[in-house]
Coordinates of C-alpha atoms in Angstrom, one line a residue:
Chain A
M1 CA -103.0 6.3 185.3
E2 CA -103.4 4.7 181.9
S3 CA -106.0 2.1 181.1
I4 CA -104.4 -1.2 180.0
I5 CA -107.7 -2.9 179.3
S6 CA -110.8 -1.1 178.1
V7 CA -114.0 -2.8 177.4
H8 CA -116.9 -1.0 175.6
N9 CA -120.4 -2.2 175.2
L10 CA -119.3 -5.8 175.1
T11 CA -122.0 -8.4 174.5
K12 CA -122.1 -12.1 173.8
S13 CA -125.3 -13.9 172.8
Y14 CA -125.8 -17.5 172.3
K15 CA -129.0 -18.8 170.6
N16 CA -131.5 -17.8 173.2
V17 CA -129.3 -16.5 176.0
E18 CA -127.6 -13.1 176.3
A19 CA -124.6 -14.2 178.4
V20 CA -123.0 -10.7 178.5
K21 CA -125.3 -7.7 178.2
G22 CA -123.2 -4.8 177.0
I23 CA -120.6 -4.2 179.8
N24 CA -118.1 -1.4 180.1
F25 CA -115.1 -1.2 182.3
E26 CA -111.5 -0.1 182.4
V27 CA -108.5 -1.7 184.1
E28 CA -105.7 0.6 185.0
E29 CA -102.0 -0.2 184.5
G30 CA -100.4 -1.8 187.5
E31 CA -103.6 -2.5 189.5
I32 CA -105.0 -5.8 190.8
F33 CA -108.5 -6.0 189.3
G34 CA -110.8 -8.5 190.9
F35 CA -113.6 -9.9 188.8
L36 CA -116.3 -11.5 190.9
G37 CA -119.6 -13.1 190.3
P38 CA -121.7 -16.2 190.9
N39 CA -121.3 -19.1 188.5
G40 CA -123.2 -18.5 185.3
A41 CA -122.9 -14.7 185.7
G42 CA -120.9 -14.4 182.5
K43 CA -117.4 -14.1 184.0
S44 CA -115.8 -16.9 182.0
T45 CA -117.4 -15.7 178.8
T46 CA -116.1 -12.2 179.4
I47 CA -112.6 -13.4 180.2
N48 CA -112.6 -15.7 177.1
M49 CA -113.5 -12.7 175.0
I50 CA -110.8 -10.6 176.5
C51 CA -108.2 -13.3 176.0
T52 CA -109.0 -13.7 172.2
M53 CA -110.5 -17.2 172.8
L54 CA -114.1 -16.2 172.0
K55 CA -115.5 -13.9 169.5
P56 CA -117.7 -11.1 170.9
T57 CA -121.2 -10.6 169.4
S58 CA -120.6 -6.9 169.6
G59 CA -118.6 -4.2 171.4
N60 CA -114.9 -3.8 171.5
I61 CA -111.9 -4.6 173.7
V62 CA -108.6 -2.9 173.7
I63 CA -105.6 -4.3 175.6
N64 CA -102.3 -2.6 175.7
G65 CA -103.4 -0.4 172.8
Y66 CA -104.3 -3.4 170.6
D67 CA -107.8 -4.2 169.4
V68 CA -108.7 -7.7 170.4
S69 CA -110.7 -8.5 167.3
K70 CA -108.2 -7.0 164.8
D71 CA -104.8 -7.6 166.3
K72 CA -105.1 -11.0 168.0
D73 CA -101.4 -11.9 167.9
A74 CA -100.3 -8.7 169.5
V75 CA -102.9 -9.1 172.2
R76 CA -101.8 -12.7 172.8
G77 CA -98.3 -11.5 173.1
S78 CA -99.2 -8.9 175.7
I79 CA -101.1 -11.1 178.1
G80 CA -100.3 -14.1 180.3
I81 CA -103.0 -16.5 181.4
I82 CA -103.2 -18.8 184.3
F83 CA -106.2 -21.0 183.5
Q84 CA -108.5 -22.5 186.1
E85 CA -107.5 -26.0 185.0
N86 CA -104.0 -27.4 184.7
T87 CA -102.5 -26.7 181.2
L88 CA -99.0 -27.9 181.8
D89 CA -97.5 -30.8 179.8
E90 CA -97.0 -33.3 182.7
K91 CA -94.8 -35.7 180.7
L92 CA -92.3 -32.9 180.3
T93 CA -90.0 -31.4 182.9
A94 CA -90.6 -27.9 184.4
H95 CA -87.7 -26.5 182.3
E96 CA -89.0 -28.1 179.1
N97 CA -92.5 -26.6 179.7
L98 CA -91.0 -23.2 180.2
M99 CA -88.7 -23.5 177.2
L100 CA -91.6 -24.4 175.0
H101 CA -93.5 -21.3 176.2
C102 CA -90.4 -19.1 175.4
R103 CA -90.5 -20.5 171.9
F104 CA -94.3 -20.1 171.4
Y105 CA -93.9 -16.4 172.5
N106 CA -90.7 -15.7 170.6
V107 CA -88.7 -14.8 173.6
P108 CA -85.2 -13.8 172.2
K109 CA -83.0 -16.9 172.1
D110 CA -80.2 -15.5 174.3
K111 CA -82.6 -14.3 177.0
R112 CA -84.4 -17.6 177.4
E113 CA -82.3 -19.4 180.0
E114 CA -81.9 -16.2 182.0
R115 CA -85.6 -15.6 182.2
I116 CA -86.4 -19.2 183.0
Q117 CA -84.1 -19.0 185.9
E118 CA -85.6 -15.7 187.0
V119 CA -89.3 -16.9 187.0
L120 CA -88.3 -20.1 188.7
E121 CA -86.7 -18.1 191.5
I122 CA -89.9 -16.0 191.9
V123 CA -91.9 -19.2 192.5
D124 CA -89.2 -21.1 194.4
L125 CA -88.9 -24.0 191.9
V126 CA -85.3 -23.7 190.9
E127 CA -84.3 -27.0 192.5
E128 CA -87.1 -28.9 190.8
K129 CA -86.6 -27.6 187.3
S130 CA -85.4 -30.9 185.8
Q131 CA -88.2 -32.9 187.3
R132 CA -91.2 -34.0 185.3
V133 CA -94.3 -32.1 186.1
E134 CA -96.3 -35.3 186.8
T135 CA -94.3 -35.6 190.0
F136 CA -95.3 -32.2 191.3
S137 CA -97.9 -31.4 193.9
G138 CA -101.0 -29.3 193.1
G139 CA -99.4 -26.2 194.6
M140 CA -96.1 -26.7 192.7
K141 CA -98.0 -27.1 189.4
R142 CA -99.9 -23.8 190.0
R143 CA -96.6 -22.0 190.9
L144 CA -95.0 -23.4 187.7
E145 CA -98.0 -22.1 185.7
I146 CA -97.6 -18.7 187.2
A147 CA -93.9 -18.8 186.4
R148 CA -94.8 -19.8 182.8
G149 CA -97.3 -17.0 182.5
L150 CA -94.6 -14.5 183.3
L151 CA -91.9 -15.7 180.9
H152 CA -92.8 -13.4 178.1
Y153 CA -93.1 -10.3 180.4
P154 CA -96.9 -9.9 179.8
K155 CA -98.4 -6.5 180.5
V156 CA -101.5 -8.2 182.0
L157 CA -101.6 -11.4 183.9
F158 CA -105.0 -13.2 184.0
L159 CA -105.5 -15.4 187.0
D160 CA -108.7 -17.5 186.6
E161 CA -109.4 -19.1 190.0
P162 CA -105.7 -19.5 190.7
T163 CA -106.2 -21.2 194.1
V164 CA -109.1 -23.5 193.3
G165 CA -108.6 -27.0 194.6
L166 CA -105.6 -26.1 196.8
D167 CA -105.4 -26.5 200.6
P168 CA -105.6 -23.4 202.7
Q169 CA -101.8 -23.3 203.5
T170 CA -100.9 -23.6 199.8
R171 CA -103.4 -21.0 199.0
A172 CA -101.9 -18.5 201.4
H173 CA -98.5 -19.3 200.0
L174 CA -99.6 -18.7 196.5
W175 CA -100.9 -15.3 197.3
E176 CA -97.6 -14.4 198.8
Y177 CA -96.0 -15.2 195.5
I178 CA -98.6 -13.3 193.6
L179 CA -98.2 -10.2 195.8
R180 CA -94.4 -10.5 195.6
L181 CA -94.8 -10.4 191.8
K182 CA -96.9 -7.3 191.8
E183 CA -94.4 -5.5 194.0
K184 CA -91.4 -6.6 192.0
E185 CA -92.7 -6.4 188.4
G186 CA -95.7 -4.1 188.7
I187 CA -97.7 -6.3 186.4
T188 CA -101.4 -5.6 186.0
M189 CA -103.4 -8.5 187.3
F190 CA -106.9 -9.5 186.3
L191 CA -108.2 -11.9 188.9
T192 CA -111.2 -14.1 189.4
T193 CA -111.8 -16.1 192.5
H194 CA -114.5 -17.8 194.5
Y195 CA -112.8 -17.0 197.8
L196 CA -113.9 -13.5 198.5
D197 CA -111.4 -13.0 201.3
E198 CA -108.7 -13.5 198.6
A199 CA -110.3 -10.8 196.5
E200 CA -109.6 -8.3 199.3
I201 CA -106.1 -7.8 197.9
S202 CA -107.6 -6.3 194.8
D203 CA -107.2 -2.6 194.2
R204 CA -110.7 -2.6 192.6
V205 CA -113.3 -5.2 192.2
A206 CA -116.1 -5.6 189.7
I207 CA -119.1 -7.7 190.6
M208 CA -120.9 -9.3 187.7
D209 CA -124.3 -10.8 187.9
Q210 CA -126.6 -12.1 185.1
G211 CA -124.5 -10.7 182.3
D212 CA -124.1 -7.3 183.8
I213 CA -121.6 -5.5 186.0
I214 CA -123.6 -4.3 189.0
A215 CA -120.8 -2.7 191.1
I216 CA -117.3 -1.6 190.5
D217 CA -115.1 0.1 193.1
S218 CA -112.3 -0.6 195.6
P219 CA -113.2 -3.2 198.2
T220 CA -113.1 -0.6 201.0
A221 CA -115.5 1.7 199.1
L222 CA -117.9 -1.1 198.4
K223 CA -117.8 -2.1 202.1
D224 CA -118.3 1.5 203.2
Q225 CA -121.3 1.7 200.9
L226 CA -122.9 -1.0 202.9
G227 CA -122.0 1.0 206.0
G228 CA -121.9 0.2 209.7
D229 CA -121.1 -3.0 211.6
I230 CA -122.5 -6.4 211.5
I231 CA -123.5 -8.1 214.8
E232 CA -123.9 -11.9 214.7
L233 CA -125.6 -13.5 217.6
S234 CA -127.0 -16.9 218.7
T235 CA -129.3 -17.3 221.6
E236 CA -130.9 -20.1 223.6
D237 CA -134.2 -19.5 221.8
N238 CA -133.7 -17.7 218.5
E239 CA -137.4 -17.4 217.7
Q240 CA -138.2 -15.7 220.9
A241 CA -135.2 -13.5 220.6
L242 CA -136.3 -12.5 217.1
K243 CA -139.7 -11.5 218.3
E244 CA -138.1 -9.3 221.0
I245 CA -135.7 -7.7 218.6
H246 CA -138.6 -6.9 216.2
E247 CA -140.5 -5.3 219.0
K248 CA -137.8 -3.3 220.7
V249 CA -135.0 -2.7 218.3
K250 CA -135.9 -0.4 215.4
E251 CA -132.6 0.9 214.2
A252 CA -131.1 -2.4 213.0
E253 CA -131.6 -4.4 209.8
V254 CA -132.3 -8.0 210.8
T255 CA -131.5 -11.1 208.7
V256 CA -131.4 -14.7 209.8
D257 CA -128.9 -17.3 208.5
E258 CA -129.5 -20.8 209.9
D259 CA -129.0 -20.5 213.6
T260 CA -127.4 -17.0 213.6
I261 CA -129.1 -13.7 213.7
H262 CA -127.4 -10.9 211.8
L263 CA -128.0 -7.3 212.8
K264 CA -126.7 -4.5 210.7
V265 CA -126.3 -1.2 212.5
A266 CA -124.7 2.1 211.8
S267 CA -122.3 1.9 214.7
S268 CA -122.0 -1.0 217.1
D269 CA -120.3 0.9 219.9
A270 CA -123.4 2.8 221.0
F271 CA -125.8 0.1 220.0
I272 CA -124.4 -3.0 221.7
S273 CA -124.6 -2.0 225.4
S274 CA -128.2 -1.0 225.3
F275 CA -129.1 -3.9 223.1
I276 CA -127.7 -6.5 225.4
K277 CA -129.8 -5.0 228.3
T278 CA -133.0 -5.1 226.3
L279 CA -132.7 -8.7 225.3
N280 CA -134.1 -11.1 227.9
I281 CA -133.1 -14.4 226.2
P282 CA -129.6 -15.5 227.2
I283 CA -127.0 -15.0 224.4
T284 CA -124.8 -18.0 223.6
R285 CA -122.6 -16.4 221.1
L286 CA -121.9 -12.8 220.0
N287 CA -119.6 -11.5 217.3
I288 CA -119.2 -8.0 216.0
R289 CA -117.4 -7.4 212.7
K290 CA -117.0 -5.0 209.9
P291 CA -118.7 -6.0 206.6
T292 CA -116.6 -8.2 204.3
L293 CA -116.7 -8.6 200.5
N294 CA -119.0 -11.5 201.2
D295 CA -121.6 -9.1 202.7
V296 CA -121.1 -6.8 199.7
F297 CA -121.6 -9.7 197.4
L298 CA -124.7 -10.8 199.3
A299 CA -126.1 -7.3 199.3
F300 CA -125.6 -6.8 195.5
T301 CA -126.6 -10.1 194.2
G302 CA -128.9 -11.4 196.8
R303 CA -126.9 -14.6 197.1
K304 CA -123.7 -16.0 198.5
I305 CA -120.9 -16.5 196.0
G306 CA -121.0 -20.3 196.1
E307 CA -124.7 -20.7 195.9
T308 CA -125.1 -21.6 192.3
V309 CA -122.1 -23.9 192.3
K310 CA -123.0 -27.5 191.6
E311 CA -121.2 -29.8 194.0
Chain B
M1 CA -91.2 -20.9 162.1
E2 CA -89.9 -21.2 165.7
G3 CA -93.4 -22.2 166.7
I4 CA -93.6 -25.0 164.1
I5 CA -90.3 -26.4 165.3
A6 CA -91.3 -26.2 169.0
I7 CA -94.5 -28.1 168.4
W8 CA -92.8 -30.7 166.2
Q9 CA -90.0 -31.2 168.8
R10 CA -92.5 -31.6 171.6
D11 CA -94.3 -34.4 169.9
L12 CA -91.1 -36.2 169.0
L13 CA -89.8 -35.8 172.6
K14 CA -93.0 -37.3 174.0
F15 CA -92.9 -40.1 171.5
F16 CA -89.4 -41.2 172.5
R17 CA -90.3 -40.9 176.2
D18 CA -93.3 -43.2 175.8
K19 CA -91.6 -46.6 175.6
A20 CA -94.9 -48.5 175.6
R21 CA -96.0 -46.6 172.5
L22 CA -92.6 -47.0 170.9
F23 CA -92.7 -50.7 171.0
G24 CA -96.4 -51.3 171.1
S25 CA -97.0 -49.7 167.7
F26 CA -94.4 -52.2 166.3
T27 CA -96.5 -55.3 167.0
M28 CA -99.3 -54.7 164.5
P29 CA -97.2 -54.5 161.4
I30 CA -95.2 -57.6 162.5
L31 CA -98.4 -59.4 162.9
F32 CA -99.4 -58.4 159.4
L33 CA -96.1 -59.4 158.0
L34 CA -96.4 -62.8 159.6
I35 CA -99.9 -63.4 158.4
F36 CA -99.5 -61.9 154.9
G37 CA -95.9 -62.6 154.4
G38 CA -95.7 -66.1 155.9
G39 CA -99.2 -67.4 155.7
M40 CA -100.5 -66.0 152.4
S41 CA -97.5 -65.9 150.3
G42 CA -97.8 -69.6 149.2
S43 CA -101.4 -69.3 147.9
M44 CA -100.9 -65.8 146.5
E45 CA -97.8 -67.0 144.5
T46 CA -99.6 -70.1 143.2
M47 CA -102.5 -68.0 142.2
M48 CA -100.3 -65.5 140.3
A49 CA -98.2 -68.2 138.8
G50 CA -101.3 -69.7 137.2
S51 CA -102.0 -66.6 135.3
M52 CA -98.5 -66.0 134.2
P53 CA -96.9 -67.5 131.0
E54 CA -93.9 -69.7 131.6
G55 CA -90.5 -68.1 131.8
A56 CA -92.0 -64.7 132.6
G57 CA -90.1 -64.7 136.0
E58 CA -90.9 -65.3 139.6
F59 CA -93.6 -63.5 141.6
N60 CA -92.4 -63.0 145.1
Y61 CA -95.4 -62.0 147.3
V62 CA -93.3 -61.1 150.3
E63 CA -91.4 -58.7 148.1
F64 CA -94.7 -57.3 147.0
V65 CA -96.3 -57.0 150.4
F66 CA -93.3 -55.5 152.4
P67 CA -93.6 -52.0 151.0
G68 CA -97.3 -52.3 151.5
I69 CA -96.9 -53.1 155.2
V70 CA -94.5 -50.2 155.6
A71 CA -97.1 -47.9 154.0
M72 CA -99.8 -49.4 156.3
T73 CA -97.6 -48.6 159.3
L74 CA -97.2 -45.1 158.0
L75 CA -101.0 -44.8 157.7
M76 CA -101.7 -46.1 161.2
T77 CA -99.0 -44.2 162.9
S78 CA -99.6 -40.9 161.1
I79 CA -103.3 -40.9 161.8
F80 CA -103.1 -42.1 165.4
S81 CA -100.3 -39.7 166.2
A82 CA -102.5 -36.9 165.1
M83 CA -104.7 -38.0 168.0
S84 CA -102.2 -36.0 170.2
V85 CA -104.3 -33.0 169.3
I86 CA -107.2 -34.6 171.2
E87 CA -105.0 -35.6 174.1
D88 CA -103.7 -32.0 174.3
K89 CA -107.3 -30.8 174.3
D90 CA -108.2 -33.2 177.1
F91 CA -105.2 -32.3 179.2
G92 CA -105.6 -28.6 178.7
Y93 CA -102.3 -28.1 176.9
M94 CA -104.1 -27.1 173.7
K95 CA -105.2 -23.9 175.5
E96 CA -101.6 -23.0 176.2
I97 CA -100.9 -23.3 172.5
M98 CA -104.1 -21.6 171.4
V99 CA -103.6 -18.4 173.5
S100 CA -100.0 -18.0 172.4
P101 CA -99.3 -15.8 169.4
I102 CA -98.4 -18.8 167.1
S103 CA -100.3 -18.6 163.9
R104 CA -102.9 -21.3 163.4
V105 CA -101.2 -22.5 160.3
S106 CA -98.0 -23.1 162.3
I107 CA -99.9 -25.2 164.8
A108 CA -101.4 -27.4 162.0
V109 CA -98.1 -27.7 160.2
G110 CA -96.1 -28.4 163.4
K111 CA -98.5 -31.1 164.4
M112 CA -98.5 -32.6 160.9
L113 CA -94.7 -32.7 160.8
G114 CA -94.6 -34.3 164.2
S115 CA -96.9 -37.1 163.3
A116 CA -95.2 -37.6 159.9
T117 CA -91.8 -37.8 161.5
I118 CA -92.9 -40.4 164.1
A119 CA -94.6 -42.4 161.3
T120 CA -91.5 -42.3 159.2
I121 CA -89.3 -43.5 162.1
Q122 CA -91.7 -46.4 162.7
G123 CA -91.6 -47.2 159.0
I124 CA -87.8 -47.2 159.0
M125 CA -87.7 -49.5 162.1
L126 CA -89.5 -52.1 160.0
F127 CA -86.5 -52.1 157.6
L128 CA -84.8 -54.1 160.4
L129 CA -87.0 -57.0 159.6
I130 CA -85.9 -57.2 156.0
P131 CA -83.1 -59.9 156.6
L132 CA -85.5 -61.9 158.7
L133 CA -88.0 -62.1 155.9
G134 CA -85.4 -63.4 153.5
L135 CA -85.7 -60.3 151.4
S136 CA -82.9 -58.2 149.9
Y137 CA -83.3 -54.6 148.8
D138 CA -80.7 -52.3 147.4
I139 CA -79.5 -50.2 150.3
M140 CA -79.6 -47.1 148.1
A141 CA -83.2 -47.8 147.2
L142 CA -84.1 -48.0 150.9
I143 CA -82.5 -44.6 151.5
Q144 CA -84.2 -43.1 148.5
V145 CA -87.6 -44.3 149.6
I146 CA -87.4 -42.5 153.0
P147 CA -88.4 -39.0 151.6
F148 CA -91.4 -40.6 149.9
M149 CA -92.4 -42.3 153.1
F150 CA -92.2 -38.9 154.9
L151 CA -94.3 -37.3 152.2
L152 CA -96.9 -39.9 152.5
G153 CA -96.7 -39.5 156.3
C154 CA -97.4 -35.8 155.9
A155 CA -100.5 -36.4 153.7
L156 CA -101.9 -39.0 156.1
S157 CA -101.1 -36.9 159.2
S158 CA -102.9 -34.0 157.8
L159 CA -105.9 -36.2 157.3
G160 CA -105.7 -37.4 160.9
L161 CA -105.2 -33.8 162.0
L162 CA -108.4 -32.6 160.3
F163 CA -110.3 -35.4 162.1
S164 CA -108.7 -34.7 165.5
S165 CA -109.4 -31.0 165.2
L166 CA -113.1 -31.7 164.6
I167 CA -113.6 -34.5 167.1
N168 CA -113.4 -34.0 170.9
S169 CA -113.1 -37.4 172.3
T170 CA -110.4 -40.1 171.8
Q171 CA -113.1 -42.8 171.6
G172 CA -115.0 -40.9 168.9
F173 CA -111.7 -40.4 167.0
Q174 CA -110.7 -44.0 167.2
L175 CA -114.1 -45.2 166.0
T176 CA -114.2 -42.7 163.1
V177 CA -110.6 -43.4 162.1
Q178 CA -111.1 -47.2 162.2
I179 CA -113.8 -46.9 159.6
L180 CA -111.6 -44.8 157.5
V181 CA -108.3 -46.7 157.9
M182 CA -109.5 -50.2 156.9
P183 CA -110.7 -49.4 153.4
M184 CA -107.7 -47.1 152.9
I185 CA -105.4 -50.1 153.5
F186 CA -107.4 -52.7 151.6
L187 CA -108.1 -50.5 148.6
S188 CA -104.6 -49.2 148.1
G189 CA -102.8 -52.2 146.6
A190 CA -100.7 -52.5 149.8
L191 CA -101.7 -56.1 150.5
F192 CA -103.0 -57.3 147.1
P193 CA -103.0 -56.0 143.6
V194 CA -105.9 -53.7 142.8
S195 CA -105.7 -53.8 139.1
N196 CA -109.0 -55.5 138.3
M197 CA -111.5 -53.9 140.6
P198 CA -115.2 -53.0 139.9
A199 CA -115.6 -49.4 138.9
W200 CA -116.9 -48.0 142.2
M201 CA -114.1 -49.6 144.1
D202 CA -111.6 -48.5 141.5
F203 CA -112.8 -44.9 142.1
I204 CA -111.9 -45.3 145.8
V205 CA -108.6 -46.8 144.9
K206 CA -107.8 -43.8 142.7
I207 CA -108.7 -41.1 145.3
N208 CA -106.9 -42.9 148.1
P209 CA -103.5 -41.2 148.7
V210 CA -102.2 -44.5 150.1
T211 CA -102.5 -46.0 146.6
Y212 CA -100.0 -43.5 145.2
G213 CA -97.8 -43.8 148.2
V214 CA -97.6 -47.5 148.0
D215 CA -97.0 -47.4 144.3
V216 CA -94.2 -44.9 144.6
M217 CA -92.6 -47.0 147.3
K218 CA -92.8 -50.2 145.3
K219 CA -91.4 -48.5 142.3
V220 CA -88.4 -47.2 144.3
M221 CA -87.8 -50.3 146.4
V222 CA -88.4 -53.1 143.9
D223 CA -85.9 -53.6 141.2
I224 CA -88.3 -52.9 138.3
E225 CA -85.6 -52.5 135.6
N226 CA -85.0 -56.3 135.5
M227 CA -88.6 -57.3 135.7
S228 CA -90.7 -58.7 133.0
S229 CA -93.9 -56.8 132.3
T230 CA -96.0 -59.8 133.3
V231 CA -94.5 -59.8 136.7
M232 CA -94.9 -56.0 136.9
D233 CA -98.6 -56.5 136.1
A234 CA -98.9 -59.1 138.8
M235 CA -97.3 -56.8 141.3
G236 CA -99.8 -54.2 140.4
L237 CA -97.0 -51.8 139.3
N238 CA -99.0 -50.5 136.4
L239 CA -101.2 -47.9 138.1
T240 CA -103.1 -46.0 135.5
L241 CA -105.4 -42.9 135.7
F242 CA -107.7 -42.1 132.8
G243 CA -106.0 -44.8 130.8
R244 CA -102.5 -43.4 131.2
Q245 CA -99.7 -44.9 133.3
L246 CA -98.6 -42.7 136.1
T247 CA -95.0 -41.6 136.7
I248 CA -93.5 -41.2 140.2
F249 CA -93.5 -37.4 139.7
E250 CA -97.3 -37.3 139.0
E251 CA -98.0 -39.5 142.0
V252 CA -95.9 -37.2 144.3
I253 CA -97.8 -34.2 143.0
F254 CA -101.1 -35.9 143.9
I255 CA -99.9 -36.6 147.4
V256 CA -98.6 -33.1 147.9
I257 CA -101.9 -31.6 146.7
F258 CA -103.8 -33.9 149.0
A259 CA -101.6 -32.9 152.0
F260 CA -102.0 -29.1 151.2
I261 CA -105.8 -29.3 151.0
L262 CA -106.1 -31.2 154.3
V263 CA -103.6 -28.9 156.2
F264 CA -105.6 -26.0 154.9
L265 CA -108.8 -27.5 156.1
A266 CA -107.3 -28.4 159.5
T267 CA -106.1 -24.8 159.9
V268 CA -109.5 -23.4 159.2
S269 CA -110.9 -25.9 161.7
F270 CA -108.3 -24.7 164.3
K271 CA -109.3 -21.1 163.6
R272 CA -113.0 -21.8 164.0
A273 CA -112.5 -23.6 167.2
N274 CA -111.3 -20.4 168.9
A275 CA -112.5 -17.6 166.7

């Protein structure tokens, strides 16, 4: 496959801080690329540089064959961006917002109405096209923004926290639209999200921390790298149980999170039956699961994804 | 080009949709017309008449001040419409514009034309008050003055644009612009003649684009052919620069240069904002 985005030795320094420390990665055409990292990791800085909104200190970025620092307009025409915050003009109708976008991006005049209809159909907003955006719900606004981002047939669609601030049902819906889009149009998607379960749909994810990319692979490969199963359990007396586990169980990695004990083992099938017998403290809750991206994230960065979020 | 028109049309569309803004911006000039036109005309006319030889003709203050109030409206509307750039930044729409392939010059020019058009429309709306003020202007003169109003609007909008591209809060913008707008009105000959000013004030008068705008508008609107030179002096229609009386053409050139420089600066400022 061809690389649609390639980033080489990209750095960005502010006065005293090196926000991005020479990162390298490639995004292949047609894939969903998840870009994860705790707040302050340098994600937004990186995206802003890729989207021509911020000048890199050094390094180079090529999108769709165009150099970001030399050929800004061609790059801008090749990408669509769904920003974290709402960037619609709420005083205008959905149709007017889309039409303005067509004109900004020089969509041929005779194609405009057709394309507007097409993108509105993708996000199910055909009926609402003459309504002012201020009357829309949060989810409808997001969908309209996605529709708008598609109007000029971008090669890459950037989705920066597309579901932030939406309720779970709307979030699930939105992902349906996004996946439908990938299937229908085959657009490359560059995605950031705080909800790691949402990042599972990515073909590959990159984890960024403190200005560096510390892991890059498919979600499955990353999870396999951690290996094994995770057993979560709560007991009537966790302290006593921990003592016993430390004495008797040698093959498991043990961590404690509030009132839950996590055991990481190579394979839970063999382990669990003997384990339950060895433990004398009654178990109140037991859960066996495969590692998720959350565990991957925790293992690589030493924190949970939301931990540095100020709320 | 398409981008310029799109940005221009968006601002116009939003202006016509915002009814409160449409009528609200009308009150200030009416207030000024009442105060200056009604309240001050008596004393201004007596004052002027005292300094004029007999038989030189009548000095009509309302006739003098009306073009000035129109220019004032242009100034206020142009600069405050340019505030839409800050609103767009606040509401995020500026990002949509900035990541699109429109050239930064087109953004600045589109915004400038938008504000200038809105200002000109507001100015033309003031023409409706002419019969109520007991004035009579030649209809052709009123039509002829519109392009000059638009030109002045462009120059002033580009000034507002430069400020709004540099400032990030509406409050900050309003405060800064207030400090700028007041002297621009008072030291322009819009409300009273500025022929005999102290040197430093005269300097401000001469670099103020409103001065030239007001002067051109008066020259076009007021029937100067049938006016004695004394009355013309009293009306302040003898603007000179380096001891030489300016023609309409020269004044227009000045306004155009002013607009070009400021649009250029605003463009640079837009470019810097998103390198």
